[in-house]
XYZ file of C-alpha atoms in Angstrom:
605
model
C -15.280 52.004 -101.655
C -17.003 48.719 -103.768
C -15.521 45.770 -103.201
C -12.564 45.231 -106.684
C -13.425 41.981 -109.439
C -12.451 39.102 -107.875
C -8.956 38.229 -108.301
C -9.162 34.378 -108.222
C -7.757 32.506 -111.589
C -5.261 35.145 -111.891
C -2.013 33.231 -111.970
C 1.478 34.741 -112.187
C 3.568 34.096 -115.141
C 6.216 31.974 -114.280
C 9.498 33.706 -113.835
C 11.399 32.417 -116.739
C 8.765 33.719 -118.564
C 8.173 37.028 -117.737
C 12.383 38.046 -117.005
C 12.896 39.698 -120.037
C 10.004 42.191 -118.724
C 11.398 42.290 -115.181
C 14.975 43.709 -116.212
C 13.677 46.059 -118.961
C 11.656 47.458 -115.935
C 14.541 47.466 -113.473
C 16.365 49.144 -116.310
C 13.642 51.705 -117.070
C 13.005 50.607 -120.466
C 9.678 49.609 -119.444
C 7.141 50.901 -116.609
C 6.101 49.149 -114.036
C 2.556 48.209 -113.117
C 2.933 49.259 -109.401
C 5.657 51.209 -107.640
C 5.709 51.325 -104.129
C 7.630 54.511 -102.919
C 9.168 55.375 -99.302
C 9.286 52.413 -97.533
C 11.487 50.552 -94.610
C 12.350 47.561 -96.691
C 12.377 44.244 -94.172
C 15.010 42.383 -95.887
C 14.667 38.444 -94.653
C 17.734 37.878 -97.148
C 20.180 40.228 -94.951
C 18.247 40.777 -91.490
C 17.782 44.534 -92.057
C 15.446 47.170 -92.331
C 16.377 49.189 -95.042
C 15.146 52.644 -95.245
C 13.765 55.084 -98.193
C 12.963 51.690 -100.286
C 11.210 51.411 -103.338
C 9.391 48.627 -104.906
C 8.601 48.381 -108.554
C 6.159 45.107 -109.782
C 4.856 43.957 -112.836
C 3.425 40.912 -113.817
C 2.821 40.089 -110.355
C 6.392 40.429 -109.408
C 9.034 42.425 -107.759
C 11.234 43.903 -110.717
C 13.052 46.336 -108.666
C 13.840 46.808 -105.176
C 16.239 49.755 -104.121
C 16.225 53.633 -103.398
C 14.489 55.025 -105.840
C 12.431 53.314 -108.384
C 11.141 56.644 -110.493
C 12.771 55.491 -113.556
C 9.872 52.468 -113.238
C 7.231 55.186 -113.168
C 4.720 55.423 -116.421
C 1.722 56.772 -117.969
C -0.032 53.610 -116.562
C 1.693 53.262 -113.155
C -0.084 52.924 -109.982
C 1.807 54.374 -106.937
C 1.525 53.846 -103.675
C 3.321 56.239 -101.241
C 4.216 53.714 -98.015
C 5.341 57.462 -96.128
C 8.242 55.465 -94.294
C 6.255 52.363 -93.102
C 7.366 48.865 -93.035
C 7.375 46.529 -96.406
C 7.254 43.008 -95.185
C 6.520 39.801 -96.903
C 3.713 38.504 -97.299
C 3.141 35.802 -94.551
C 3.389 31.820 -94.820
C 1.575 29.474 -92.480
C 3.949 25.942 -93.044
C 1.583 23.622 -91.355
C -2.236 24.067 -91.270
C -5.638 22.576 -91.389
C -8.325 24.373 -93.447
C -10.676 22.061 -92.049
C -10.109 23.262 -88.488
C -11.316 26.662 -89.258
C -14.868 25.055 -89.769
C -14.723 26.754 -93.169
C -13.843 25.928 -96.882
C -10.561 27.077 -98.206
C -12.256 30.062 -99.798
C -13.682 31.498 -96.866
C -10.482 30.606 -94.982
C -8.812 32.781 -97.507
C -11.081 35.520 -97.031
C -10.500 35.453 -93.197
C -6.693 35.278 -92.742
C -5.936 37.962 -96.310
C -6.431 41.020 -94.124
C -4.412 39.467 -91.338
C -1.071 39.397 -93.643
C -1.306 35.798 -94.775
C -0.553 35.319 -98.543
C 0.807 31.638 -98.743
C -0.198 28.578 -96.737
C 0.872 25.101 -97.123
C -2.248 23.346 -96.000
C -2.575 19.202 -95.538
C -6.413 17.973 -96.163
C -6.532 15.186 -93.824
C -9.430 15.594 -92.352
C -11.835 15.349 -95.645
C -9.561 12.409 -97.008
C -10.040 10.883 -93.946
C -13.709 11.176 -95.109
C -14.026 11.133 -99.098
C -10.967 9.872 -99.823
C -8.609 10.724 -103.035
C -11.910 12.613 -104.624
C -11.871 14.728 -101.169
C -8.123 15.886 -101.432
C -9.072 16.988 -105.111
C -11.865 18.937 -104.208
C -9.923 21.188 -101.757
C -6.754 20.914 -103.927
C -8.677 22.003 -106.952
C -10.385 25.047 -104.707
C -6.689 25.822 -103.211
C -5.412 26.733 -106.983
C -8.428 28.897 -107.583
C -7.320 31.376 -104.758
C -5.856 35.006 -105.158
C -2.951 33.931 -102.696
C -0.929 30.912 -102.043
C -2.035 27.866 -101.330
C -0.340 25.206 -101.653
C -1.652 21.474 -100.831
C 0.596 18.400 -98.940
C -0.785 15.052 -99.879
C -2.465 13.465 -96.641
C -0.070 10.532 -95.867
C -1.679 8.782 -92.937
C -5.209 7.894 -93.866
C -6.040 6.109 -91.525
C -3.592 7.742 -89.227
C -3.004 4.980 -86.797
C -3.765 1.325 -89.273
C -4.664 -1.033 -86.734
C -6.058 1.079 -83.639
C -8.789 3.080 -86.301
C -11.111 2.981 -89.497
C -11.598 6.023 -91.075
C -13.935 6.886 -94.203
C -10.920 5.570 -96.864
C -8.116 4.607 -96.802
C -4.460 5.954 -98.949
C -1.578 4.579 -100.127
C 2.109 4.728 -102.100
C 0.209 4.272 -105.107
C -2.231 7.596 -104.262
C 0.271 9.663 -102.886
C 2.909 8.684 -106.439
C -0.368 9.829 -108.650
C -1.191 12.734 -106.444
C 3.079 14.340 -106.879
C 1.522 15.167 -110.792
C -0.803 16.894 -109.737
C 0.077 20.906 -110.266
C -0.928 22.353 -106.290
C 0.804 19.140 -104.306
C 3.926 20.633 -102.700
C 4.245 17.567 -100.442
C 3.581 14.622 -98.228
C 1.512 15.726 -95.298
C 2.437 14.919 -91.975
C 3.874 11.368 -91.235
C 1.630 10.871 -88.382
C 2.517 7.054 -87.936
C 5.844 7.350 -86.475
C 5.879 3.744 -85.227
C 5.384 2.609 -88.804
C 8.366 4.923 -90.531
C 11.049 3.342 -87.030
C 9.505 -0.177 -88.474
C 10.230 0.634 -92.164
C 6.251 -0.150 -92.500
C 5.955 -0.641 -96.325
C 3.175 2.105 -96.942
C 5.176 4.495 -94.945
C 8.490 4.099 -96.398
C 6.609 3.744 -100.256
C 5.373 7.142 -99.474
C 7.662 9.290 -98.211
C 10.100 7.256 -101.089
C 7.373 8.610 -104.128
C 7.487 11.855 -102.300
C 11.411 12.108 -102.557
C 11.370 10.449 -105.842
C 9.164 13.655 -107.367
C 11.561 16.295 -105.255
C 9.184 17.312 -102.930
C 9.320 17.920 -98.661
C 8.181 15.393 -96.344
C 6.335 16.661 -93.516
C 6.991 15.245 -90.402
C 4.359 14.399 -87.059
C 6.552 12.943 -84.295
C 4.355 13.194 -80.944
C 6.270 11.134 -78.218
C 8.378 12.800 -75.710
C 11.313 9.718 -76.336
C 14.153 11.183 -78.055
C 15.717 8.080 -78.238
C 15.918 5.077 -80.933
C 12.824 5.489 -81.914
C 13.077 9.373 -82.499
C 16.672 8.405 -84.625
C 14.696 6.234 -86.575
C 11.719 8.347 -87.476
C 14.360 10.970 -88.744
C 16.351 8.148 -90.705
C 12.938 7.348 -92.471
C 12.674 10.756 -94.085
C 10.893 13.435 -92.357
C 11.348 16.968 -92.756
C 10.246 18.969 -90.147
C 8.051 18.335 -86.867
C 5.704 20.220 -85.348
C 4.789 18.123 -82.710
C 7.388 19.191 -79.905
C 6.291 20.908 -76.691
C 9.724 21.884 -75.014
C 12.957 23.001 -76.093
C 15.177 19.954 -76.283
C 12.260 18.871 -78.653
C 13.352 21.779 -81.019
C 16.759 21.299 -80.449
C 16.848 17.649 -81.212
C 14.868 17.875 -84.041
C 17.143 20.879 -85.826
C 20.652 19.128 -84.562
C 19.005 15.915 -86.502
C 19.076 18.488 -89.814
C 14.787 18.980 -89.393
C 13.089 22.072 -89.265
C 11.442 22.906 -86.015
C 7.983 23.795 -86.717
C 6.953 25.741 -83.695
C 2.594 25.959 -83.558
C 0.297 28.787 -82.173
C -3.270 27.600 -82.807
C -6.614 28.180 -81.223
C -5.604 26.121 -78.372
C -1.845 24.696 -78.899
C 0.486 26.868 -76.996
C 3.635 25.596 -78.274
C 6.466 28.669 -79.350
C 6.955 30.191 -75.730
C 9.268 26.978 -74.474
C 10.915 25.689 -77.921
C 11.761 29.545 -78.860
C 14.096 29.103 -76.047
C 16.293 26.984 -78.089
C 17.269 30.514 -80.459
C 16.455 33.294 -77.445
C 18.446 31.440 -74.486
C 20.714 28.127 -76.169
C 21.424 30.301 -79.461
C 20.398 27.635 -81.600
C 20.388 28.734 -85.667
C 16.631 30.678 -86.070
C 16.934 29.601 -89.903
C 15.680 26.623 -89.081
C 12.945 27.358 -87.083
C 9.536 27.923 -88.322
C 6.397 29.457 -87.601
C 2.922 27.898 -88.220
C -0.471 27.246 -86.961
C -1.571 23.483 -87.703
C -5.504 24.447 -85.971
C -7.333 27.395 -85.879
C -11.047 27.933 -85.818
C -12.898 30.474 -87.141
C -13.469 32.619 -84.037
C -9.317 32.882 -83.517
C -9.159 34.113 -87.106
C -11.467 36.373 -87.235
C -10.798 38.118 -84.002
C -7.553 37.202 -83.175
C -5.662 36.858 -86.295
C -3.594 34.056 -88.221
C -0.490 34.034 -88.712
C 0.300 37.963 -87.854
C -0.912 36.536 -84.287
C 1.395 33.741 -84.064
C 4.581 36.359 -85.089
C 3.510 38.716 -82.501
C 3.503 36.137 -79.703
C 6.932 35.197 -80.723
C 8.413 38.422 -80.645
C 6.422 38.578 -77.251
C 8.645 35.451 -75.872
C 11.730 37.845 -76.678
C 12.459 37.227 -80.465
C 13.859 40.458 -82.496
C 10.688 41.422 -84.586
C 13.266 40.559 -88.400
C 13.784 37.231 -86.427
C 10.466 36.292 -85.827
C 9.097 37.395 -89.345
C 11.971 35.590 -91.251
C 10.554 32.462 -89.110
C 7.013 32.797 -91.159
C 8.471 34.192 -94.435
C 11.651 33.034 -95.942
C 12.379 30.422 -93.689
C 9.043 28.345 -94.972
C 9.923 29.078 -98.165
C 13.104 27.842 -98.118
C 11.979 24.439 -96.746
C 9.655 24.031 -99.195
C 11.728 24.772 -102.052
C 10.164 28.410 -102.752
C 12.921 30.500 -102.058
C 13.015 31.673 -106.148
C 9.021 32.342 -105.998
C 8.075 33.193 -102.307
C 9.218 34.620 -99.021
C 11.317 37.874 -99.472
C 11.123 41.107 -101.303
C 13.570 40.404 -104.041
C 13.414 40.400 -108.075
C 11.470 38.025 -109.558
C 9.803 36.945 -106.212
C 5.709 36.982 -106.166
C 4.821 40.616 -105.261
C 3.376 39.571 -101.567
C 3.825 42.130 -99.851
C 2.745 44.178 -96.383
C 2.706 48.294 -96.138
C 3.080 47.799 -91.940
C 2.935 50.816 -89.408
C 4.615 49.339 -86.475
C 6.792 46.284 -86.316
C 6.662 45.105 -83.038
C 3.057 44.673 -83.108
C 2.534 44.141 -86.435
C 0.069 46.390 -87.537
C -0.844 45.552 -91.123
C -2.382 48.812 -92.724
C -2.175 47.395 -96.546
C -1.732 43.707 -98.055
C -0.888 42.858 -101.199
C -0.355 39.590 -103.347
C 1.087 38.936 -106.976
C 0.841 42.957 -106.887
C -2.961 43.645 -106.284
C -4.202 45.359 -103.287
C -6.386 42.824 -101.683
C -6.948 44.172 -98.246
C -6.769 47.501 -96.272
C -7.298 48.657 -92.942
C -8.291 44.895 -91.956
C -10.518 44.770 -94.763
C -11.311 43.055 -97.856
C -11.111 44.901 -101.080
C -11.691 42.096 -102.934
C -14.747 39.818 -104.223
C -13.870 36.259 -103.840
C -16.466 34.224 -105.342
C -17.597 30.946 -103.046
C -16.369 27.599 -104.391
C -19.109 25.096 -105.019
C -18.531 21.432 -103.674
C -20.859 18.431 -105.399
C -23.659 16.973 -103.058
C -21.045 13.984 -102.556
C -19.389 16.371 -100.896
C -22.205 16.595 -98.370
C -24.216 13.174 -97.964
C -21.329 11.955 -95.498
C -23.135 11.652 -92.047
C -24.193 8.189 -91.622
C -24.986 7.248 -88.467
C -27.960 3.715 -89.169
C -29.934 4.727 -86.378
C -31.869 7.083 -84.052
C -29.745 6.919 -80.964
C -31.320 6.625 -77.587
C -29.970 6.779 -74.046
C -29.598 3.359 -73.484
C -27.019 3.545 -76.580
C -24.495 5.094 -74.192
C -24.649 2.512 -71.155
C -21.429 1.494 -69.933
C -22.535 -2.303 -68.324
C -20.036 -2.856 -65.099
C -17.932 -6.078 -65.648
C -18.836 -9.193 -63.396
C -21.911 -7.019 -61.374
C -19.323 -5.442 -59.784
C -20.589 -2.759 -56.990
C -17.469 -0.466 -57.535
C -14.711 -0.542 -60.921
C -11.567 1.075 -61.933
C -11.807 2.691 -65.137
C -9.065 4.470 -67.479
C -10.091 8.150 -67.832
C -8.894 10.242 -71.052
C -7.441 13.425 -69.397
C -7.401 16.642 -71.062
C -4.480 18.963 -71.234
C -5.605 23.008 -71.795
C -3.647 24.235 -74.371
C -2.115 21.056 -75.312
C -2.458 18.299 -78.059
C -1.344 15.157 -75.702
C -3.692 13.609 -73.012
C -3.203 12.195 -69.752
C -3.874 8.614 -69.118
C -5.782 8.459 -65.786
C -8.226 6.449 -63.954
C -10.470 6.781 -61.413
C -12.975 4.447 -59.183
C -16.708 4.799 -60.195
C -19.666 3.772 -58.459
C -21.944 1.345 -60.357
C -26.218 1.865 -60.371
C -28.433 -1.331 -61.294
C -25.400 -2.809 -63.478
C -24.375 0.570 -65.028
C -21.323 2.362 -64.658
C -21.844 5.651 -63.724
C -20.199 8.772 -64.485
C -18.516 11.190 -61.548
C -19.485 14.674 -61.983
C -18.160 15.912 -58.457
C -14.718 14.676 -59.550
C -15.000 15.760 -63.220
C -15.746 12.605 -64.947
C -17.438 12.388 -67.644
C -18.993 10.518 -70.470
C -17.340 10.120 -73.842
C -18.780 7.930 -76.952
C -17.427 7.589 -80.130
C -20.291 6.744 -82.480
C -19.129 5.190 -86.291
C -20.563 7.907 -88.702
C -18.918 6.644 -92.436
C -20.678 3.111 -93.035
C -24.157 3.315 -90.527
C -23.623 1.035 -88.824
C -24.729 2.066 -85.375
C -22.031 1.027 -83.599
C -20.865 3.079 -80.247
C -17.530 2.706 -78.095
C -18.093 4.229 -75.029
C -15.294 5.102 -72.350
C -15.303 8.275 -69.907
C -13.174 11.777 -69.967
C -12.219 14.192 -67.532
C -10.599 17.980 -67.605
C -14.207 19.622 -68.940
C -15.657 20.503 -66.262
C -18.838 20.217 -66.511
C -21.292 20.943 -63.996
C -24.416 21.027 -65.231
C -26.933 18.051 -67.102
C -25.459 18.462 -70.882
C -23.918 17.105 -73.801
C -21.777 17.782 -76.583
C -21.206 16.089 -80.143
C -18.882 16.834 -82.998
C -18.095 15.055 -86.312
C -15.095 17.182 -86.335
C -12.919 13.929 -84.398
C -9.532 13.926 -85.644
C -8.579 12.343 -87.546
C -10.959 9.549 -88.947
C -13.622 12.200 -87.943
C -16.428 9.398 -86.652
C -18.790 11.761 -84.296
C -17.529 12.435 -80.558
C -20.352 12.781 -77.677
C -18.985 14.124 -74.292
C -21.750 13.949 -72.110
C -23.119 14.389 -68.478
C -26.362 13.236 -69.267
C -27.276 10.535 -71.596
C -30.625 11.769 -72.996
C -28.845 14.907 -74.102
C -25.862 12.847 -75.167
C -28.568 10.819 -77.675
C -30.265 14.021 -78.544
C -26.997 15.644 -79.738
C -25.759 13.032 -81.997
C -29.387 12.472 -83.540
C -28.848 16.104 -84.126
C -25.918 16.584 -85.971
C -27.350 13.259 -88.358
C -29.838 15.430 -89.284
C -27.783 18.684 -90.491
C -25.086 16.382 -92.198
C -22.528 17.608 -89.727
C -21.215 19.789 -87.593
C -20.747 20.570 -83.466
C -23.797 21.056 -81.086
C -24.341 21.798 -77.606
C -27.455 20.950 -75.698
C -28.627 20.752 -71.960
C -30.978 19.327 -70.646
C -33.247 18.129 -74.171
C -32.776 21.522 -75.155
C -30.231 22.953 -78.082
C -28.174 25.555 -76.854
C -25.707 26.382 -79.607
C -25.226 25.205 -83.308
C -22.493 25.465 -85.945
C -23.684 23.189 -88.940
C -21.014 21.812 -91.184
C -22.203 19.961 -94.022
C -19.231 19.851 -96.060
C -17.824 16.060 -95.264
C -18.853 17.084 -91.927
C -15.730 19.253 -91.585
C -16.452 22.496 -92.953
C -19.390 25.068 -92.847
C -20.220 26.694 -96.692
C -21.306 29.730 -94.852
C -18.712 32.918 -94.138
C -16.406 32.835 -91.979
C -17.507 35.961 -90.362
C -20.969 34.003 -89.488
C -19.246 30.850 -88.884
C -17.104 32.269 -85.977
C -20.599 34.090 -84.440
C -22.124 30.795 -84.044
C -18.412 29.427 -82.904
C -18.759 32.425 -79.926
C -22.178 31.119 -79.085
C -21.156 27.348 -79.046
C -17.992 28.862 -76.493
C -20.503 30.595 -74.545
C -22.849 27.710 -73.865
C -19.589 25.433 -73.283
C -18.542 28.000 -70.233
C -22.189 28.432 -69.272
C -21.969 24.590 -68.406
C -19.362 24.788 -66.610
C -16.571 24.624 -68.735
C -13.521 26.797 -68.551
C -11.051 25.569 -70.970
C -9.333 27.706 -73.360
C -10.580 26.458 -76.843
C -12.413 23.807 -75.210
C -13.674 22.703 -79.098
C -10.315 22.125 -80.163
C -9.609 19.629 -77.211
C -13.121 17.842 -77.474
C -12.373 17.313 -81.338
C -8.701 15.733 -80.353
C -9.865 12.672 -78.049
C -9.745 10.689 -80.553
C -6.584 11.534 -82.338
C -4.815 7.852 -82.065
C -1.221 9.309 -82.689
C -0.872 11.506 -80.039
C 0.021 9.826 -76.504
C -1.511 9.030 -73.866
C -4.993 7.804 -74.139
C -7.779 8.183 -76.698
C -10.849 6.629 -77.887
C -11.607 5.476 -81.033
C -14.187 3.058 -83.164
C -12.274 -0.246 -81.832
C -11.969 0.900 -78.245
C -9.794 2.701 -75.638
C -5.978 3.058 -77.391
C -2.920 3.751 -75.333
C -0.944 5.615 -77.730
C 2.094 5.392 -75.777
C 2.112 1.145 -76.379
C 0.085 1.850 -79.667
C -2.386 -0.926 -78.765
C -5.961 -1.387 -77.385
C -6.874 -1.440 -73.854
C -9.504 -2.517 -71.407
C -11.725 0.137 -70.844
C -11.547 -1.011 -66.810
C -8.486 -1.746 -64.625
């Protein structure tokens, strides 16, 4: 079957507009545009599964839901016989990154559409950490083209950590009160600067106060194990939800403090299976818990899944199947003050909806959105046109300099024979690092690295302003065993270029590399390039498909293990060392931070 028009530009009526319509159909007077016959309504409203259910839509919206919509049925009606399967929503992902799919919003679209996913609430950090207000506009602009729902927080923390980081630009109050006009902004993004919000930092509290003023949800980021005074305070300040919590008194506290748990299943955080524990085993409320993804690249979308993934892992950990899809439907809408447009299968709602065979495992056979088939059988039937983004959009890499191996020289302090150095340590399947440290051996004046022991190289080279400049520190939990190097200008989150290295000629090579494709992630070994995945989009996103993108993702994986490396999402953890927000230790562009004192360290003991 050809591929349908693309959808994109079609927008939905708004309700008020369009109710006369809706009741004459629900009445009969008037037939609908789509009827949906014989389904097993999943009713997020109630908690049932209602059987022999029929749907009627028009303008892109339910009209009538109930047992027998035939009185809907025209001369121009399309029906759709669901022969007893499942009608879900359509499903939300509450906290997300397009960026960290390596692809534009478009092509992220076009990934995660046959997977279920009709609404996501995305926060652009990563490109304003890069281009500023005029990146957030881009992407915001792109979000409202889409055939689904995507809906755009405005990045709060840029830089994330004022004081321990530069990025690219720089936000604040006055940005984020200009950016609440704008039609797509839902929210403030994550409040990543806890410290600042228990200080009552004046660009923290201006923010989330503009984003309160203009009725809209304050997302929350509060990383520290400490549930204590400075946890109270955070809340006090204004967040709304956290999806930063790794156990289950993290869930609890935050939902007994009136927040919504956001509980994460990206490419490499493993968060649901020990906060879900708070509704399977302490019987905590599941309204307020909610399902989401925050980071997923390409490769876990397209052959893993999105957000039908993350419900099917929480209905794994023991959650009744309506439970764990009210967590990614209604719930999300009801925190973000959707309930009347999203989330459920109810009148006047936006006609996202799934024909699903089997519940448990979620087996999405048809997907629809504002009423038009997009997707069947896991696959697009659809055109959605690419979005173009200006050549400012792509100039961003600027490194001042052809990097050599000396660049990457760690000198020992005082001609020391033997030193003590802090180590970053990397958690699989977690955001957080260890803060460790290990004794290294020092050659003609030079630190050098411990491969045996799994220490590594790491270097943080300043890619916004050229000016050459490289912090240098060392990294352990890779596992690399053989002479190689890897560089990204995907660094959360003021996305400067991160080099973890074994060898420094290959370390050089690699970030001379990615200078000259604008952006991106290579692997070499060894003076020779092993795997590619070019990104010239602020250095954050590919503009190729996301089907390609995830190949060359696969490859990058593949050279990764064939060094050694046996991490789970090992990309995902390189491209977090130098995320200044989340405890223990990270690098940045001033030096070694220890997040849990939120200050700059010696690199040495």
């Amino acid at each position: 079957m050809a591929a349908s028009p693309s959808p994109q530009n079609r927008k939905p009526q708004p309700w008020t507009e369009v109710a006369p319509l809706l009741v004459d159909v629900a009445m009969g007077r008037r037939a609908a545009d789509l009827v949906i016959r014989n389904g097993r309504w999943v009713n997020v409203h109630s908690g049932e599964v209602i059987p022999v259910t029929d749907l009627a839509i028009v303008a892109g919206r339910f009209a009538y839901c109930g047992p027998d919509a035939s009185h809907a049925i025209g001369e121009g009606t399309k029906v759709v016989d669901a022969a007893g399967r499942y009608l879900v929503p359509g499903l939300c992902d509450a906290h997300m990154h397009v960026e960290s799919g390596m692809v534009t919003v478009t092509e992220f679209c076009r990934a995660v559409i046959p997977r279920g996913t009709t609404s996501m609430f995305i926060d652009p950090h990563e490109i304003a950490n890069v281009l500023g207000v005029e990146g957030v506009r881009l992407m915001h602009d792109e979000a409202a083209a889409q055939a689904i729902n995507v809906f755009v927080q405005m990045p709060s923390c840029v830089p994330s950590a004022p004081g321990l980081e530069n990025a690219g630009a720089q936000l604040g109050p006055a940005d984020i009160a200009e950016a609440m006009g704008w039609q797509n902004i839902i929210g403030l993004g994550e409040v990543m600067n806890f410290p600042g919000v228990a200080a009552n930092n004046p660009t923290m509290t201006g923010e989330i106060a503009a984003t309160v003023a203009a009725g809209r949800t304050v997302g929350g980021h509060y990383a520290s194990p400490d549930l204590g005074r400075a946890f109270h305070g955070y809340v006090a300040g204004g967040p709304e939800d956290d999806h930063e919590g790794t156990r289950a008194e993290d869930a609890i506290a935050r939902v007994r403090q009136g927040m919504k748990a956001m509980l994460r299943l990206g490419s490499a955080w493993y968060d649901v299976a020990e906060q879900i524990k708070a509704v399977t085993e302490k019987g905590l409320d599941p309204r307020n818990f909610i399902l989401c993804t925050d980071d997923s690249h390409s490769g876990t979308l397209v052959n893993e899944g999105h957000m039908d993934r993350v419900v099917r892992h929480a209905i794994a950990q023991g959650l009744a199947p309506v439970t764990a899809i009210q967590m990614a439907t209604i719930n999300t809408a009801q925190h973000f003050r959707l309930e009347r447009e999203l989330g459920s299968i109810a009148p006047g709602r936006l006609a996202d909806v799934l024909i699903v065979s089997d519940l448990a495992t979620l087996e999405i056979d048809e997907v629809f959105a504002r009423g038009v088939r997009l997707a069947k059988a896991g696959r697009l039937e659809v055109e959605i046109a690419p979005y173009p983004y200006p050549a400012s959009a792509r100039d961003t890499v600027r490194l001042g300099k052809t990097f050599a191996a000396a660049d990457f020289d760690i000198p020992a302090p005082d001609n020391s024979a033997e030193v003590r150095a802090r180590v970053i340590g990397v958690i699989e399947n977690q955001a957080p690092t260890r803060a460790l440290e290990a004794d290294l051996a020092v050659e003609d004046g030079i630190v050098a690295m411990d491969r045996r022991n799994d220490v590594c190289q790491i270097a943080l080279v300043e890619r916004h302003k050229g000016s050459g400049a490289v912090v240098n520190g060392f990294v352990s939990g890779f596992g690399y065993t053989e002479d190689c190097a890897m560089a990204s200008t995907v660094a959360h989150d003021s996305h400067h270029m991160i080099v973890v290295g074994t060898n420094k000629d290959d370390m050089a090579l690699a970030a001379n590399r990615l200078g000259q494709v604008g952006g991106g992630v290579v692997m070499v070994s060894k003076g020779k390039e092993l795997a590619l995945v070019e990104m010239p989009i602020a250095g954050l996103m590919s503009d190729e498909r996301a089907e390609i993108v995830a190949t060359k993702a696969e490859k990058l994986s593949a050279a990764m293990r064939d060094m050694g490396c046996s991490l789970n999402n090992a990309y995902m953890q390189h491209s977090l060392l130098a995320l200044v927000v989340i405890p223990e230790l990270r690098i940045s562009d001033l030096g070694i931070i220890d997040v849990t004192k939120f200050e700059k360290v010696d690199l040495f003991v």
